[in-house]
C-alpha cells in the first residue's frame, strides 16, 4: 500500500483586538478551513475558538496562537500563556494558551501576533531565505516582530519597539496619543494618533498630501533606524491598514531612513530594503500556522505539549 503523502496539518489562531481568525492548514497554498470569531469578552471569544478547534481535532499536529499583547512568554513563569498589561478591558491576565490548548493533546506554541507574522513572511513571503528580518504593522497600534538568527528575540519579555521614543521632527511639539508614553512611535504614527492629530474621524479620511504624513514618515523611519542599529535585519517589511493603502509611504520611509543613517551604516544591496509584506491579511493567521509548524516535533518524535513551552 502506498504511503499517505498528504501534508501535515496545523491549527492556528490569530487573536486580534477586534476579531480572531482560526486556520486549519499546512501553509498558504493549503488552507482547509478558516473561521472568524469576533473579539468580545474572554469567555465568549475563547469559548467559540475552542469549540472550533475541538471540531477539527484530532486532525492537526500542533496548535499555534499568535495574540495581541503584551504577553507572558517566559516558559518558566507561572503566567506563561497569559495576556499581560493590555488596555483591552477584561483581557488582562487571561490564560489564552491554557484555555485553547487544554485537552487537545498536541504541542502548543504561543507568541505575539507580529512575531508570528514575521515568521510567516520568512516562511512564505517577503522574508523568504532570511534569518534576520523585521515585520512592522501600523494600524490601530504599532507592533514589531523582530527575528534574529531565525528566532523571535527574547529577554525578560518580547519586542515592544512600537513604544520606542524617537527623535521628533524639528519644531514638532504635539504631545502624542499613547496613554502610556505619549510621543512614542505608536503615539505619533498609529491610526488613532494620526486621526486625532489631524482632527478627523479616521486616518483613511486624509489625502495623501496632508502634512500629517510627514510626521508619520519621520517616526517610522526613526523606528527603522533603531532596528538597523540594534539588530541589523536584512529586510524590514511594513504593513497594516495605515500603510497598505498609502503606497507612497514606503519609499519615503526608506529615503528618510537612509538620510538618518547618514552613511554610517550601508543597507544591503539589491533593495528596496523597506518593503510591503507579501501575505497581506493572511500574515497574522499564517503566523499562527508558522508557530505551530515550529512547535511540532519531527515525524517519529513524540513529546508532550508541555515540553514545547
PDB file of C-alpha atoms in Angstrom:
ATOM      1  CA  UNK A   1       0.000   0.000   0.000  1.00  0.00           C
ATOM      2  CA  UNK A   2       1.380   3.432  -0.932  1.00  0.00           C
ATOM      3  CA  UNK A   3       2.235   5.814   1.892  1.00  0.00           C
ATOM      4  CA  UNK A   4      -0.114   8.704   2.539  1.00  0.00           C
ATOM      5  CA  UNK A   5       1.638  11.737   1.051  1.00  0.00           C
ATOM      6  CA  UNK A   6      -0.901  14.310   2.267  1.00  0.00           C
ATOM      7  CA  UNK A   7       0.742  17.271   4.042  1.00  0.00           C
ATOM      8  CA  UNK A   8       0.746  17.522   7.812  1.00  0.00           C
ATOM      9  CA  UNK A   9      -1.928  19.925   9.026  1.00  0.00           C
ATOM     10  CA  UNK A  10      -1.695  22.520  11.791  1.00  0.00           C
ATOM     11  CA  UNK A  11      -4.213  24.657  13.612  1.00  0.00           C
ATOM     12  CA  UNK A  12      -3.582  28.359  14.090  1.00  0.00           C
ATOM     13  CA  UNK A  13      -5.382  31.103  15.983  1.00  0.00           C
ATOM     14  CA  UNK A  14      -4.677  34.781  15.403  1.00  0.00           C
ATOM     15  CA  UNK A  15      -6.154  36.616  18.393  1.00  0.00           C
ATOM     16  CA  UNK A  16      -6.789  40.225  17.401  1.00  0.00           C
ATOM     17  CA  UNK A  17      -8.254  43.231  19.117  1.00  0.00           C
ATOM     18  CA  UNK A  18     -11.494  43.182  17.106  1.00  0.00           C
ATOM     19  CA  UNK A  19     -11.578  39.707  15.551  1.00  0.00           C
ATOM     20  CA  UNK A  20      -9.877  36.332  15.727  1.00  0.00           C
ATOM     21  CA  UNK A  21      -9.088  34.042  12.808  1.00  0.00           C
ATOM     22  CA  UNK A  22      -8.750  30.248  13.036  1.00  0.00           C
ATOM     23  CA  UNK A  23      -6.995  28.318  10.288  1.00  0.00           C
ATOM     24  CA  UNK A  24      -6.559  24.628   9.613  1.00  0.00           C
ATOM     25  CA  UNK A  25      -3.738  24.492   7.101  1.00  0.00           C
ATOM     26  CA  UNK A  26      -0.302  23.294   6.124  1.00  0.00           C
ATOM     27  CA  UNK A  27       0.548  26.639   4.513  1.00  0.00           C
ATOM     28  CA  UNK A  28      -0.885  29.417   2.318  1.00  0.00           C
ATOM     29  CA  UNK A  29      -1.478  27.077  -0.624  1.00  0.00           C
ATOM     30  CA  UNK A  30      -3.293  24.505   1.507  1.00  0.00           C
ATOM     31  CA  UNK A  31      -5.909  26.107   3.778  1.00  0.00           C
ATOM     32  CA  UNK A  32      -8.547  23.507   4.654  1.00  0.00           C
ATOM     33  CA  UNK A  33     -10.744  25.640   6.911  1.00  0.00           C
ATOM     34  CA  UNK A  34     -10.974  29.263   8.010  1.00  0.00           C
ATOM     35  CA  UNK A  35     -13.243  30.681  10.707  1.00  0.00           C
ATOM     36  CA  UNK A  36     -13.600  34.218  12.048  1.00  0.00           C
ATOM     37  CA  UNK A  37     -14.777  34.963  15.579  1.00  0.00           C
ATOM     38  CA  UNK A  38     -15.452  38.473  16.962  1.00  0.00           C
ATOM     39  CA  UNK A  39     -13.254  39.529  19.892  1.00  0.00           C
ATOM     40  CA  UNK A  40     -15.702  40.320  22.685  1.00  0.00           C
ATOM     41  CA  UNK A  41     -15.363  39.025  26.253  1.00  0.00           C
ATOM     42  CA  UNK A  42     -12.665  36.452  27.032  1.00  0.00           C
ATOM     43  CA  UNK A  43     -15.205  33.780  27.965  1.00  0.00           C
ATOM     44  CA  UNK A  44     -17.269  34.268  24.815  1.00  0.00           C
ATOM     45  CA  UNK A  45     -14.346  34.636  22.418  1.00  0.00           C
ATOM     46  CA  UNK A  46     -12.141  31.850  23.759  1.00  0.00           C
ATOM     47  CA  UNK A  47     -15.159  29.570  24.136  1.00  0.00           C
ATOM     48  CA  UNK A  48     -16.031  29.989  20.464  1.00  0.00           C
ATOM     49  CA  UNK A  49     -12.414  29.474  19.388  1.00  0.00           C
ATOM     50  CA  UNK A  50     -12.034  26.364  21.499  1.00  0.00           C
ATOM     51  CA  UNK A  51     -15.236  24.900  20.064  1.00  0.00           C
ATOM     52  CA  UNK A  52     -13.850  25.266  16.549  1.00  0.00           C
ATOM     53  CA  UNK A  53     -10.520  23.707  17.494  1.00  0.00           C
ATOM     54  CA  UNK A  54     -12.279  20.770  19.111  1.00  0.00           C
ATOM     55  CA  UNK A  55     -14.282  20.259  15.921  1.00  0.00           C
ATOM     56  CA  UNK A  56     -11.030  19.979  13.944  1.00  0.00           C
ATOM     57  CA  UNK A  57      -9.254  17.728  16.464  1.00  0.00           C
ATOM     58  CA  UNK A  58      -7.552  15.299  16.182  1.00  0.00           C
ATOM     59  CA  UNK A  59      -6.792  16.355  12.627  1.00  0.00           C
ATOM     60  CA  UNK A  60      -3.793  18.595  13.344  1.00  0.00           C
ATOM     61  CA  UNK A  61      -0.269  18.080  14.677  1.00  0.00           C
ATOM     62  CA  UNK A  62       0.157  21.266  16.724  1.00  0.00           C
ATOM     63  CA  UNK A  63      -1.600  24.495  17.670  1.00  0.00           C
ATOM     64  CA  UNK A  64      -0.073  27.938  17.177  1.00  0.00           C
ATOM     65  CA  UNK A  65      -1.511  31.024  18.883  1.00  0.00           C
ATOM     66  CA  UNK A  66      -0.457  34.480  17.689  1.00  0.00           C
ATOM     67  CA  UNK A  67      -2.002  37.050  20.020  1.00  0.00           C
ATOM     68  CA  UNK A  68      -2.218  40.744  20.689  1.00  0.00           C
ATOM     69  CA  UNK A  69      -0.172  41.646  23.748  1.00  0.00           C
ATOM     70  CA  UNK A  70       1.667  42.310  25.841  1.00  0.00           C
ATOM     71  CA  UNK A  71       2.134  38.611  26.661  1.00  0.00           C
ATOM     72  CA  UNK A  72       3.932  36.457  29.210  1.00  0.00           C
ATOM     73  CA  UNK A  73       6.222  34.338  27.049  1.00  0.00           C
ATOM     74  CA  UNK A  74       8.616  33.114  29.751  1.00  0.00           C
ATOM     75  CA  UNK A  75       8.288  29.300  29.818  1.00  0.00           C
ATOM     76  CA  UNK A  76       9.440  29.285  33.459  1.00  0.00           C
ATOM     77  CA  UNK A  77       6.762  31.750  34.528  1.00  0.00           C
ATOM     78  CA  UNK A  78       3.503  30.600  36.137  1.00  0.00           C
ATOM     79  CA  UNK A  79       1.864  33.227  33.924  1.00  0.00           C
ATOM     80  CA  UNK A  80       3.111  31.723  30.643  1.00  0.00           C
ATOM     81  CA  UNK A  81       0.412  31.850  28.000  1.00  0.00           C
ATOM     82  CA  UNK A  82      -1.410  34.790  29.546  1.00  0.00           C
ATOM     83  CA  UNK A  83      -2.064  38.317  28.325  1.00  0.00           C
ATOM     84  CA  UNK A  84      -0.277  40.908  30.443  1.00  0.00           C
ATOM     85  CA  UNK A  85      -0.888  44.675  30.793  1.00  0.00           C
ATOM     86  CA  UNK A  86      -3.243  45.166  27.860  1.00  0.00           C
ATOM     87  CA  UNK A  87      -5.545  48.212  27.835  1.00  0.00           C
ATOM     88  CA  UNK A  88      -8.269  45.993  26.351  1.00  0.00           C
ATOM     89  CA  UNK A  89     -10.969  45.745  29.062  1.00  0.00           C
ATOM     90  CA  UNK A  90     -11.303  42.358  30.713  1.00  0.00           C
ATOM     91  CA  UNK A  91      -8.372  40.664  28.985  1.00  0.00           C
ATOM     92  CA  UNK A  92      -5.510  41.341  31.381  1.00  0.00           C
ATOM     93  CA  UNK A  93      -4.267  38.114  32.963  1.00  0.00           C
ATOM     94  CA  UNK A  94      -6.396  35.842  30.747  1.00  0.00           C
ATOM     95  CA  UNK A  95      -4.867  32.392  30.166  1.00  0.00           C
ATOM     96  CA  UNK A  96      -5.181  32.204  26.393  1.00  0.00           C
ATOM     97  CA  UNK A  97      -2.806  29.295  25.733  1.00  0.00           C
ATOM     98  CA  UNK A  98      -4.158  27.185  28.566  1.00  0.00           C
ATOM     99  CA  UNK A  99      -7.771  27.758  27.639  1.00  0.00           C
ATOM    100  CA  UNK A 100      -7.325  26.987  23.945  1.00  0.00           C
ATOM    101  CA  UNK A 101      -4.752  24.223  24.271  1.00  0.00           C
ATOM    102  CA  UNK A 102      -6.276  22.233  27.133  1.00  0.00           C
ATOM    103  CA  UNK A 103      -7.201  18.639  26.308  1.00  0.00           C
ATOM    104  CA  UNK A 104      -6.204  18.900  22.625  1.00  0.00           C
ATOM    105  CA  UNK A 105      -3.217  16.592  23.150  1.00  0.00           C
ATOM    106  CA  UNK A 106      -0.885  18.478  20.796  1.00  0.00           C
ATOM    107  CA  UNK A 107       2.073  20.854  21.258  1.00  0.00           C
ATOM    108  CA  UNK A 108       1.017  24.483  21.754  1.00  0.00           C
ATOM    109  CA  UNK A 109       3.092  27.487  20.637  1.00  0.00           C
ATOM    110  CA  UNK A 110       2.278  30.978  21.917  1.00  0.00           C
ATOM    111  CA  UNK A 111       3.755  34.267  20.706  1.00  0.00           C
ATOM    112  CA  UNK A 112       2.830  37.779  19.657  1.00  0.00           C
ATOM    113  CA  UNK A 113       0.822  38.351  16.508  1.00  0.00           C
ATOM    114  CA  UNK A 114       3.670  40.354  14.967  1.00  0.00           C
ATOM    115  CA  UNK A 115       6.309  37.717  15.718  1.00  0.00           C
ATOM    116  CA  UNK A 116       4.028  35.159  14.124  1.00  0.00           C
ATOM    117  CA  UNK A 117       3.508  37.355  11.077  1.00  0.00           C
ATOM    118  CA  UNK A 118       7.263  37.877  10.771  1.00  0.00           C
ATOM    119  CA  UNK A 119       7.851  34.111  10.823  1.00  0.00           C
ATOM    120  CA  UNK A 120       5.129  33.613   8.206  1.00  0.00           C
ATOM    121  CA  UNK A 121       6.725  36.216   5.944  1.00  0.00           C
ATOM    122  CA  UNK A 122      10.061  34.414   6.323  1.00  0.00           C
ATOM    123  CA  UNK A 123       8.441  31.086   5.501  1.00  0.00           C
ATOM    124  CA  UNK A 124       6.237  32.172   2.599  1.00  0.00           C
ATOM    125  CA  UNK A 125       6.535  35.921   1.913  1.00  0.00           C
ATOM    126  CA  UNK A 126       8.763  38.982   1.886  1.00  0.00           C
ATOM    127  CA  UNK A 127      11.400  37.448   4.170  1.00  0.00           C
ATOM    128  CA  UNK A 128      11.969  34.202   2.257  1.00  0.00           C
ATOM    129  CA  UNK A 129      15.538  32.979   2.617  1.00  0.00           C
ATOM    130  CA  UNK A 130      16.340  35.305   5.521  1.00  0.00           C
ATOM    131  CA  UNK A 131      17.079  34.519   9.162  1.00  0.00           C
ATOM    132  CA  UNK A 132      17.204  38.163  10.287  1.00  0.00           C
ATOM    133  CA  UNK A 133      14.056  40.096   9.450  1.00  0.00           C
ATOM    134  CA  UNK A 134      11.663  42.644  10.933  1.00  0.00           C
ATOM    135  CA  UNK A 135       7.931  42.962  10.382  1.00  0.00           C
ATOM    136  CA  UNK A 136       6.243  46.220  11.393  1.00  0.00           C
ATOM    137  CA  UNK A 137       2.485  46.604  11.426  1.00  0.00           C
ATOM    138  CA  UNK A 138       0.913  50.074  11.529  1.00  0.00           C
ATOM    139  CA  UNK A 139      -2.769  50.130  12.316  1.00  0.00           C
ATOM    140  CA  UNK A 140      -4.720  50.821  15.491  1.00  0.00           C
ATOM    141  CA  UNK A 141      -1.372  50.307  17.226  1.00  0.00           C
ATOM    142  CA  UNK A 142       2.186  49.699  16.056  1.00  0.00           C
ATOM    143  CA  UNK A 143       3.831  46.334  16.608  1.00  0.00           C
ATOM    144  CA  UNK A 144       7.213  44.946  15.639  1.00  0.00           C
ATOM    145  CA  UNK A 145       8.079  41.318  15.055  1.00  0.00           C
ATOM    146  CA  UNK A 146      11.866  41.021  15.209  1.00  0.00           C
ATOM    147  CA  UNK A 147      13.522  37.775  14.111  1.00  0.00           C
ATOM    148  CA  UNK A 148      17.241  37.337  14.826  1.00  0.00           C
ATOM    149  CA  UNK A 149      19.048  34.165  13.823  1.00  0.00           C
ATOM    150  CA  UNK A 150      15.744  32.606  12.787  1.00  0.00           C
ATOM    151  CA  UNK A 151      14.040  33.103  16.149  1.00  0.00           C
ATOM    152  CA  UNK A 152      11.978  35.882  17.730  1.00  0.00           C
ATOM    153  CA  UNK A 153      14.044  37.996  20.099  1.00  0.00           C
ATOM    154  CA  UNK A 154      13.667  37.119  23.759  1.00  0.00           C
ATOM    155  CA  UNK A 155      14.854  38.560  27.023  1.00  0.00           C
ATOM    156  CA  UNK A 156      12.603  39.044  30.014  1.00  0.00           C
ATOM    157  CA  UNK A 157       9.860  39.884  27.509  1.00  0.00           C
ATOM    158  CA  UNK A 158       9.100  40.244  23.829  1.00  0.00           C
ATOM    159  CA  UNK A 159       9.887  43.102  21.444  1.00  0.00           C
ATOM    160  CA  UNK A 160       7.830  46.263  22.084  1.00  0.00           C
ATOM    161  CA  UNK A 161       9.541  48.662  19.696  1.00  0.00           C
ATOM    162  CA  UNK A 162       6.241  50.266  18.772  1.00  0.00           C
ATOM    163  CA  UNK A 163       6.561  52.030  22.131  1.00  0.00           C
ATOM    164  CA  UNK A 164      10.086  53.293  21.475  1.00  0.00           C
ATOM    165  CA  UNK A 165      10.551  57.025  21.983  1.00  0.00           C
ATOM    166  CA  UNK A 166      12.241  58.547  18.936  1.00  0.00           C
ATOM    167  CA  UNK A 167      13.649  61.953  17.928  1.00  0.00           C
ATOM    168  CA  UNK A 168      10.924  64.330  16.794  1.00  0.00           C
ATOM    169  CA  UNK A 169      10.773  66.483  13.702  1.00  0.00           C
ATOM    170  CA  UNK A 170      12.291  69.910  14.469  1.00  0.00           C
ATOM    171  CA  UNK A 171       9.620  72.196  15.849  1.00  0.00           C
ATOM    172  CA  UNK A 172       7.095  69.409  16.420  1.00  0.00           C
ATOM    173  CA  UNK A 173       5.714  69.764  19.936  1.00  0.00           C
ATOM    174  CA  UNK A 174       2.482  67.771  19.561  1.00  0.00           C
ATOM    175  CA  UNK A 175       2.302  65.679  22.766  1.00  0.00           C
ATOM    176  CA  UNK A 176       1.362  62.357  21.188  1.00  0.00           C
ATOM    177  CA  UNK A 177      -1.538  59.986  21.830  1.00  0.00           C
ATOM    178  CA  UNK A 178      -0.146  56.915  23.590  1.00  0.00           C
ATOM    179  CA  UNK A 179      -1.781  56.555  27.043  1.00  0.00           C
ATOM    180  CA  UNK A 180       1.468  55.132  28.426  1.00  0.00           C
ATOM    181  CA  UNK A 181       4.279  57.065  26.695  1.00  0.00           C
ATOM    182  CA  UNK A 182       2.605  59.950  24.848  1.00  0.00           C
ATOM    183  CA  UNK A 183       5.053  60.506  21.964  1.00  0.00           C
ATOM    184  CA  UNK A 184       6.422  57.015  21.345  1.00  0.00           C
ATOM    185  CA  UNK A 185       6.204  55.723  17.755  1.00  0.00           C
ATOM    186  CA  UNK A 186       2.690  54.371  18.357  1.00  0.00           C
ATOM    187  CA  UNK A 187       1.637  57.653  19.937  1.00  0.00           C
ATOM    188  CA  UNK A 188       2.824  59.532  16.840  1.00  0.00           C
ATOM    189  CA  UNK A 189       2.100  57.254  13.892  1.00  0.00           C
ATOM    190  CA  UNK A 190      -0.670  54.758  14.715  1.00  0.00           C
ATOM    191  CA  UNK A 191      -4.094  55.198  13.167  1.00  0.00           C
ATOM    192  CA  UNK A 192      -5.717  56.785  16.200  1.00  0.00           C
ATOM    193  CA  UNK A 193      -2.840  59.192  16.708  1.00  0.00           C
ATOM    194  CA  UNK A 194      -2.943  60.282  13.070  1.00  0.00           C
ATOM    195  CA  UNK A 195      -6.692  60.916  13.171  1.00  0.00           C
ATOM    196  CA  UNK A 196      -6.505  62.734  16.489  1.00  0.00           C
ATOM    197  CA  UNK A 197      -3.701  64.977  15.332  1.00  0.00           C
ATOM    198  CA  UNK A 198      -5.389  65.815  12.031  1.00  0.00           C
ATOM    199  CA  UNK A 199      -8.805  66.327  13.649  1.00  0.00           C
ATOM    200  CA  UNK A 200     -10.608  63.721  11.535  1.00  0.00           C
ATOM    201  CA  UNK A 201     -12.654  60.639  12.364  1.00  0.00           C
ATOM    202  CA  UNK A 202     -10.164  58.217  10.790  1.00  0.00           C
ATOM    203  CA  UNK A 203      -6.763  58.304   9.106  1.00  0.00           C
ATOM    204  CA  UNK A 204      -8.412  56.908   5.965  1.00  0.00           C
ATOM    205  CA  UNK A 205     -10.154  60.277   5.548  1.00  0.00           C
ATOM    206  CA  UNK A 206      -6.876  62.116   4.928  1.00  0.00           C
ATOM    207  CA  UNK A 207      -5.489  62.889   1.459  1.00  0.00           C
ATOM    208  CA  UNK A 208      -2.011  61.700   0.545  1.00  0.00           C
ATOM    209  CA  UNK A 209      -0.666  65.259   0.510  1.00  0.00           C
ATOM    210  CA  UNK A 210      -1.739  66.091   4.081  1.00  0.00           C
ATOM    211  CA  UNK A 211       1.112  67.401   6.219  1.00  0.00           C
ATOM    212  CA  UNK A 212       0.433  64.810   8.949  1.00  0.00           C
ATOM    213  CA  UNK A 213       2.173  62.169   6.814  1.00  0.00           C
ATOM    214  CA  UNK A 214       5.494  63.997   7.233  1.00  0.00           C
ATOM    215  CA  UNK A 215       5.484  63.158  10.931  1.00  0.00           C
ATOM    216  CA  UNK A 216       4.354  59.587  10.278  1.00  0.00           C
ATOM    217  CA  UNK A 217       7.201  59.030   7.815  1.00  0.00           C
ATOM    218  CA  UNK A 218       9.709  60.544  10.231  1.00  0.00           C
ATOM    219  CA  UNK A 219       8.569  58.445  13.214  1.00  0.00           C
ATOM    220  CA  UNK A 220       8.562  55.188  11.244  1.00  0.00           C
ATOM    221  CA  UNK A 221      11.954  55.962   9.702  1.00  0.00           C
ATOM    222  CA  UNK A 222      13.355  56.544  13.199  1.00  0.00           C
ATOM    223  CA  UNK A 223      11.908  53.197  14.275  1.00  0.00           C
ATOM    224  CA  UNK A 224      13.675  51.589  11.308  1.00  0.00           C
ATOM    225  CA  UNK A 225      16.902  53.423  12.257  1.00  0.00           C
ATOM    226  CA  UNK A 226      16.711  51.833  15.721  1.00  0.00           C
ATOM    227  CA  UNK A 227      16.061  48.399  14.205  1.00  0.00           C
ATOM    228  CA  UNK A 228      19.030  48.726  11.859  1.00  0.00           C
ATOM    229  CA  UNK A 229      21.408  49.823  14.606  1.00  0.00           C
ATOM    230  CA  UNK A 230      20.184  47.314  17.195  1.00  0.00           C
ATOM    231  CA  UNK A 231      19.672  44.134  15.166  1.00  0.00           C
ATOM    232  CA  UNK A 232      20.613  44.811  11.512  1.00  0.00           C
ATOM    233  CA  UNK A 233      17.707  42.891   9.960  1.00  0.00           C
ATOM    234  CA  UNK A 234      18.363  42.037   6.327  1.00  0.00           C
ATOM    235  CA  UNK A 235      14.983  43.482   5.345  1.00  0.00           C
ATOM    236  CA  UNK A 236      12.126  45.362   7.003  1.00  0.00           C
ATOM    237  CA  UNK A 237       8.527  44.786   5.916  1.00  0.00           C
ATOM    238  CA  UNK A 238       5.972  47.401   6.950  1.00  0.00           C
ATOM    239  CA  UNK A 239       2.277  46.593   6.655  1.00  0.00           C
ATOM    240  CA  UNK A 240      -1.003  47.151   8.433  1.00  0.00           C
ATOM    241  CA  UNK A 241      -4.037  49.140   7.416  1.00  0.00           C
ATOM    242  CA  UNK A 242      -2.420  52.566   7.592  1.00  0.00           C
ATOM    243  CA  UNK A 243       0.482  51.730   5.275  1.00  0.00           C
ATOM    244  CA  UNK A 244      -1.279  49.269   2.971  1.00  0.00           C
ATOM    245  CA  UNK A 245      -3.500  51.969   1.491  1.00  0.00           C
ATOM    246  CA  UNK A 246      -0.698  54.523   1.059  1.00  0.00           C
ATOM    247  CA  UNK A 247       1.925  53.121  -1.366  1.00  0.00           C
ATOM    248  CA  UNK A 248       3.854  56.409  -1.329  1.00  0.00           C
ATOM    249  CA  UNK A 249       4.832  55.884   2.316  1.00  0.00           C
ATOM    250  CA  UNK A 250       7.352  53.040   1.978  1.00  0.00           C
ATOM    251  CA  UNK A 251       9.735  54.784  -0.471  1.00  0.00           C
ATOM    252  CA  UNK A 252       9.600  57.922   1.696  1.00  0.00           C
ATOM    253  CA  UNK A 253      10.334  55.931   4.839  1.00  0.00           C
ATOM    254  CA  UNK A 254      13.340  54.245   3.214  1.00  0.00           C
ATOM    255  CA  UNK A 255      14.686  57.545   1.875  1.00  0.00           C
ATOM    256  CA  UNK A 256      14.326  59.147   5.312  1.00  0.00           C
ATOM    257  CA  UNK A 257      15.989  56.118   6.923  1.00  0.00           C
ATOM    258  CA  UNK A 258      18.989  56.390   4.595  1.00  0.00           C
ATOM    259  CA  UNK A 259      19.251  60.098   5.324  1.00  0.00           C
ATOM    260  CA  UNK A 260      19.038  59.409   9.052  1.00  0.00           C
ATOM    261  CA  UNK A 261      21.795  56.752   8.920  1.00  0.00           C
ATOM    262  CA  UNK A 262      23.989  59.417   7.282  1.00  0.00           C
ATOM    263  CA  UNK A 263      26.371  56.973   5.636  1.00  0.00           C
ATOM    264  CA  UNK A 264      27.402  55.305   8.903  1.00  0.00           C
ATOM    265  CA  UNK A 265      25.527  52.101   8.013  1.00  0.00           C
ATOM    266  CA  UNK A 266      25.081  50.877   4.447  1.00  0.00           C
ATOM    267  CA  UNK A 267      21.879  48.965   3.824  1.00  0.00           C
ATOM    268  CA  UNK A 268      22.028  45.630   1.948  1.00  0.00           C
ATOM    269  CA  UNK A 269      22.367  45.898  -1.820  1.00  0.00           C
ATOM    270  CA  UNK A 270      19.631  44.820  -4.203  1.00  0.00           C
ATOM    271  CA  UNK A 271      16.884  46.823  -2.466  1.00  0.00           C
ATOM    272  CA  UNK A 272      14.388  48.083  -1.736  1.00  0.00           C
ATOM    273  CA  UNK A 273      15.156  47.499   1.934  1.00  0.00           C
ATOM    274  CA  UNK A 274      11.798  48.662   3.306  1.00  0.00           C
ATOM    275  CA  UNK A 275       9.142  46.568   1.580  1.00  0.00           C
ATOM    276  CA  UNK A 276       5.479  45.650   1.771  1.00  0.00           C
ATOM    277  CA  UNK A 277       4.541  42.267   3.265  1.00  0.00           C
ATOM    278  CA  UNK A 278       3.568  39.684   0.660  1.00  0.00           C
ATOM    279  CA  UNK A 279       0.962  37.760   2.644  1.00  0.00           C
ATOM    280  CA  UNK A 280      -1.461  40.650   3.165  1.00  0.00           C
ATOM    281  CA  UNK A 281      -4.307  39.971   5.602  1.00  0.00           C
ATOM    282  CA  UNK A 282      -3.194  36.331   5.890  1.00  0.00           C
ATOM    283  CA  UNK A 283       0.129  37.250   7.524  1.00  0.00           C
ATOM    284  CA  UNK A 284      -1.355  37.062  11.024  1.00  0.00           C
ATOM    285  CA  UNK A 285      -3.318  33.806  10.680  1.00  0.00           C
ATOM    286  CA  UNK A 286      -0.456  32.175   8.783  1.00  0.00           C
ATOM    287  CA  UNK A 287       1.840  33.411  11.549  1.00  0.00           C
ATOM    288  CA  UNK A 288      -0.058  31.140  13.912  1.00  0.00           C
ATOM    289  CA  UNK A 289       0.438  28.263  11.458  1.00  0.00           C
ATOM    290  CA  UNK A 290       4.179  29.042  11.276  1.00  0.00           C
ATOM    291  CA  UNK A 291       4.340  28.925  15.084  1.00  0.00           C
ATOM    292  CA  UNK A 292       2.547  25.575  15.113  1.00  0.00           C
ATOM    293  CA  UNK A 293       4.909  24.142  12.481  1.00  0.00           C
ATOM    294  CA  UNK A 294       7.894  25.138  14.605  1.00  0.00           C
ATOM    295  CA  UNK A 295       6.313  23.576  17.702  1.00  0.00           C
ATOM    296  CA  UNK A 296       5.576  20.240  16.077  1.00  0.00           C
ATOM    297  CA  UNK A 297       8.236  17.559  16.656  1.00  0.00           C
ATOM    298  CA  UNK A 298       9.763  15.900  13.575  1.00  0.00           C
ATOM    299  CA  UNK A 299       7.992  12.831  12.253  1.00  0.00           C
ATOM    300  CA  UNK A 300       8.618   9.858  14.517  1.00  0.00           C
ATOM    301  CA  UNK A 301       9.489  12.027  17.540  1.00  0.00           C
ATOM    302  CA  UNK A 302       6.929  12.074  20.344  1.00  0.00           C
ATOM    303  CA  UNK A 303       6.779  14.699  23.092  1.00  0.00           C
ATOM    304  CA  UNK A 304       4.165  16.160  25.360  1.00  0.00           C
ATOM    305  CA  UNK A 305       2.560  19.563  24.740  1.00  0.00           C
ATOM    306  CA  UNK A 306       4.034  20.972  27.934  1.00  0.00           C
ATOM    307  CA  UNK A 307       7.577  20.201  26.792  1.00  0.00           C
ATOM    308  CA  UNK A 308       7.226  22.711  23.966  1.00  0.00           C
ATOM    309  CA  UNK A 309       6.751  25.678  26.298  1.00  0.00           C
TER     310      UNK A 309
END
